[in-house]
Short mmCIF file of C-alpha atoms in Angstrom, two decimals:
data_model
loop_
_atom_site.label_atom_id
_atom_site.label_comp_id
_atom_site.label_asym_id
_atom_site.label_seq_id
_atom_site.Cartn_x
_atom_site.Cartn_y
_atom_site.Cartn_z
CA ASN A 1 11.03 -229.61 47.88
CA ALA A 2 11.24 -227.13 50.72
CA TYR A 3 11.39 -226.97 54.49
CA LEU A 4 10.25 -224.47 57.12
CA GLU A 5 12.68 -222.48 59.23
CA LYS A 6 11.96 -220.01 62.04
CA SER A 7 12.70 -216.46 60.91
CA PRO A 8 14.85 -214.06 62.98
CA VAL A 9 13.11 -211.63 65.33
CA GLY A 10 11.71 -208.65 63.43
CA ALA A 11 11.34 -210.45 60.08
CA LYS A 12 8.21 -209.87 57.94
CA ASN A 13 7.07 -213.47 58.47
CA PRO A 14 7.62 -215.65 61.53
CA ILE A 15 8.50 -218.66 59.35
CA ALA A 16 10.50 -218.78 56.11
CA VAL A 17 10.06 -221.39 53.42
CA VAL A 18 13.56 -222.46 52.36
CA GLY A 19 14.00 -224.36 49.09
CA SER A 20 15.99 -227.58 49.03
CA TYR A 21 17.74 -229.33 46.19
CA GLY A 22 15.18 -232.10 45.93
CA ILE A 23 15.60 -235.61 44.68
CA ASP A 24 18.00 -236.59 41.92
CA ASN A 25 17.41 -239.50 39.57
CA PHE A 26 19.43 -242.57 40.54
CA ALA A 27 19.01 -244.35 37.21
CA THR A 28 17.06 -244.00 33.99
CA PRO A 29 16.38 -247.46 32.61
CA GLY A 30 14.66 -247.15 29.23
CA THR A 31 12.12 -244.60 28.13
CA GLY A 32 9.12 -246.01 30.03
CA PRO A 33 6.50 -246.33 31.04
CA LEU A 34 7.78 -248.15 34.12
CA ARG A 35 5.67 -251.30 34.37
CA GLY A 36 7.16 -252.90 37.47
CA GLY A 37 10.32 -253.75 39.31
CA LEU A 38 11.93 -256.10 41.79
CA GLN A 39 15.07 -256.35 43.91
CA VAL A 40 16.84 -259.70 44.16
CA LYS A 41 20.07 -260.12 46.14
CA GLY A 42 20.58 -256.36 46.20
CA VAL A 43 20.17 -255.95 42.43
CA ALA A 44 17.24 -254.08 40.90
CA TYR A 45 15.35 -255.42 37.89
CA VAL A 46 12.94 -253.10 36.07
CA VAL A 47 10.60 -253.41 33.11
CA SER A 48 10.47 -250.09 31.25
CA GLY A 49 8.40 -249.96 28.09
CA THR A 50 8.94 -253.30 26.40
CA GLN A 51 12.46 -253.80 27.78
CA MET A 52 13.77 -255.40 30.98
CA TYR A 53 16.85 -253.91 32.64
CA ARG A 54 19.21 -254.73 35.49
CA VAL A 55 20.26 -251.64 37.48
CA ASP A 56 23.51 -251.92 39.44
CA ALA A 57 24.57 -250.10 42.61
CA ALA A 58 26.11 -247.27 40.57
CA GLY A 59 22.81 -246.67 38.74
CA VAL A 60 24.01 -248.17 35.44
CA SER A 61 21.21 -249.86 33.50
CA THR A 62 21.90 -252.99 31.42
CA LEU A 63 19.36 -254.14 28.83
CA LEU A 64 18.43 -257.80 29.39
CA GLY A 65 15.73 -258.41 26.79
CA THR A 66 12.14 -257.84 25.74
CA ILE A 67 8.90 -258.22 27.71
CA PRO A 68 6.04 -257.63 25.22
CA ASN A 69 3.11 -255.18 25.55
CA LEU A 70 2.78 -252.25 27.94
CA ASP A 71 0.59 -253.85 30.64
CA ARG A 72 1.60 -253.88 34.31
CA VAL A 73 4.02 -256.68 35.23
CA SER A 74 4.30 -258.86 38.30
CA MET A 75 7.79 -260.15 39.11
CA ALA A 76 9.39 -262.66 41.48
CA GLY A 77 12.90 -264.04 41.79
CA ASP A 78 14.69 -266.97 43.42
CA GLY A 79 18.24 -265.60 43.25
CA THR A 80 18.91 -267.30 39.91
CA ASN A 81 15.75 -266.75 37.86
CA ILE A 82 13.46 -263.75 37.53
CA MET A 83 9.92 -264.61 36.48
CA VAL A 84 7.79 -261.88 34.91
CA VAL A 85 4.08 -262.21 34.15
CA THR A 86 2.07 -259.80 32.04
CA GLY A 87 -1.01 -260.12 29.90
CA GLY A 88 -1.41 -263.74 31.01
CA ALA A 89 1.98 -264.81 29.63
CA GLY A 90 5.06 -265.75 31.66
CA TYR A 91 8.71 -264.93 30.93
CA VAL A 92 11.91 -266.03 32.66
CA PHE A 93 15.27 -264.29 32.83
CA ASN A 94 17.79 -267.01 33.75
CA GLY A 95 20.80 -264.74 34.25
CA VAL A 96 21.66 -264.82 30.54
CA SER A 97 18.53 -264.30 28.45
CA ILE A 98 14.76 -263.86 28.60
CA ALA A 99 12.47 -266.56 27.22
CA GLN A 100 8.72 -267.03 27.24
CA ILE A 101 7.42 -270.00 29.24
CA THR A 102 6.30 -272.57 26.67
CA ASP A 103 5.37 -275.50 28.93
CA PRO A 104 1.89 -276.62 27.76
CA ASP A 105 0.88 -277.01 31.44
CA PHE A 106 1.58 -273.34 32.19
CA PRO A 107 -1.95 -271.95 32.74
CA GLY A 108 -1.11 -268.28 32.22
CA ALA A 109 -0.87 -265.86 35.13
CA ASP A 110 -2.11 -262.57 36.51
CA TRP A 111 0.52 -262.37 39.29
CA VAL A 112 3.57 -264.22 40.64
CA VAL A 113 5.33 -264.57 44.02
CA TYR A 114 8.14 -266.83 45.22
CA LEU A 115 8.04 -269.15 48.25
CA ASP A 116 10.41 -271.92 49.39
CA GLY A 117 11.70 -272.87 45.93
CA TYR A 118 8.36 -272.51 44.15
CA PHE A 119 7.07 -269.80 41.88
CA VAL A 120 3.42 -269.34 42.84
CA ILE A 121 1.09 -267.82 40.27
CA GLY A 122 -2.57 -266.89 40.18
CA LYS A 123 -5.01 -267.10 37.29
CA ALA A 124 -8.80 -267.14 37.14
CA GLY A 125 -9.26 -267.60 40.90
CA SER A 126 -6.80 -270.49 41.24
CA VAL A 127 -3.23 -270.79 42.52
CA TYR A 128 -0.55 -272.85 40.74
CA ILE A 129 3.04 -273.77 41.65
CA SER A 130 6.03 -274.41 39.43
CA ASP A 131 8.37 -277.36 39.74
CA PRO A 132 10.91 -276.71 42.51
CA PHE A 133 13.46 -274.04 41.50
CA ASP A 134 12.28 -274.10 37.86
CA PRO A 135 9.84 -271.42 36.72
CA THR A 136 9.80 -272.92 33.20
CA ALA A 137 8.32 -276.28 34.31
CA TRP A 138 4.68 -276.69 35.42
CA ASN A 139 2.45 -279.63 36.30
CA ALA A 140 -1.24 -279.22 35.45
CA LEU A 141 -2.17 -281.03 38.69
CA ASP A 142 -0.28 -278.61 40.99
CA PHE A 143 -3.09 -276.14 41.68
CA ALA A 144 -5.48 -275.13 44.44
CA SER A 145 -8.23 -272.64 45.17
CA ALA A 146 -9.47 -270.77 48.22
CA GLU A 147 -10.98 -273.32 50.61
CA ALA A 148 -11.79 -271.69 53.94
CA SER A 149 -13.71 -268.81 52.37
CA PRO A 150 -14.18 -269.54 48.67
CA ASP A 151 -14.00 -266.34 46.64
CA ASP A 152 -12.02 -265.22 43.64
CA ILE A 153 -8.30 -264.99 44.39
CA VAL A 154 -6.93 -261.62 43.29
CA GLY A 155 -3.34 -261.69 44.58
CA ALA A 156 -0.84 -262.97 47.10
CA ILE A 157 1.96 -261.78 49.35
CA VAL A 158 4.78 -263.83 50.87
CA GLU A 159 5.87 -262.84 54.37
CA LYS A 160 8.11 -264.89 56.66
CA ARG A 161 7.60 -268.08 54.64
CA GLU A 162 3.82 -267.72 54.77
CA LEU A 163 1.67 -267.22 51.68
CA PHE A 164 -1.16 -264.74 52.22
CA ILE A 165 -3.68 -265.38 49.46
CA GLY A 166 -6.11 -262.52 49.03
CA GLY A 167 -9.60 -263.02 47.70
CA GLN A 168 -12.17 -260.40 46.89
CA ASP A 169 -13.61 -260.71 50.42
CA SER A 170 -11.13 -262.77 52.45
CA ILE A 171 -7.50 -263.68 53.08
CA GLU A 172 -6.18 -267.20 53.64
CA VAL A 173 -2.73 -267.95 55.06
CA TRP A 174 -0.93 -270.98 53.63
CA VAL A 175 2.36 -272.53 54.69
CA ASN A 176 4.51 -274.91 52.65
#
């Protein structure tokens, strides 16, 4: 946390290192470790330790509920619901409380993204979609796998309404 400044003529060194104040913490949600976070409609959501928090514009953290274990989380939101996946399990914050997804057709998930009303998850090299606008409802027949270059799917990114599905050796672009 410093910057360089040209020294006056005749100084011992031609450049001085001037200290700066540095970065101040904006918020301190929980005691950590920080497992993941997401911003939806200008509001930050963070999983710290086993707790999920909402952080407002003033930096005030509000405890929302529990997300078990200390594994990394993947999060996606539709403006109403926040879906969190960790350790294969899925959880949904609906604006009021957090509940685990109990639909028997939910296959478990390694990651989650949101596209056009659907929560898209990945597990064991396949991609699954939720019912429209409902991350708690799943149909066992709504799945796909990499087709153009079949390899294990490891993650996805949504950009400009396109789903970029990344495999170990390739990337496929899907559009709803």
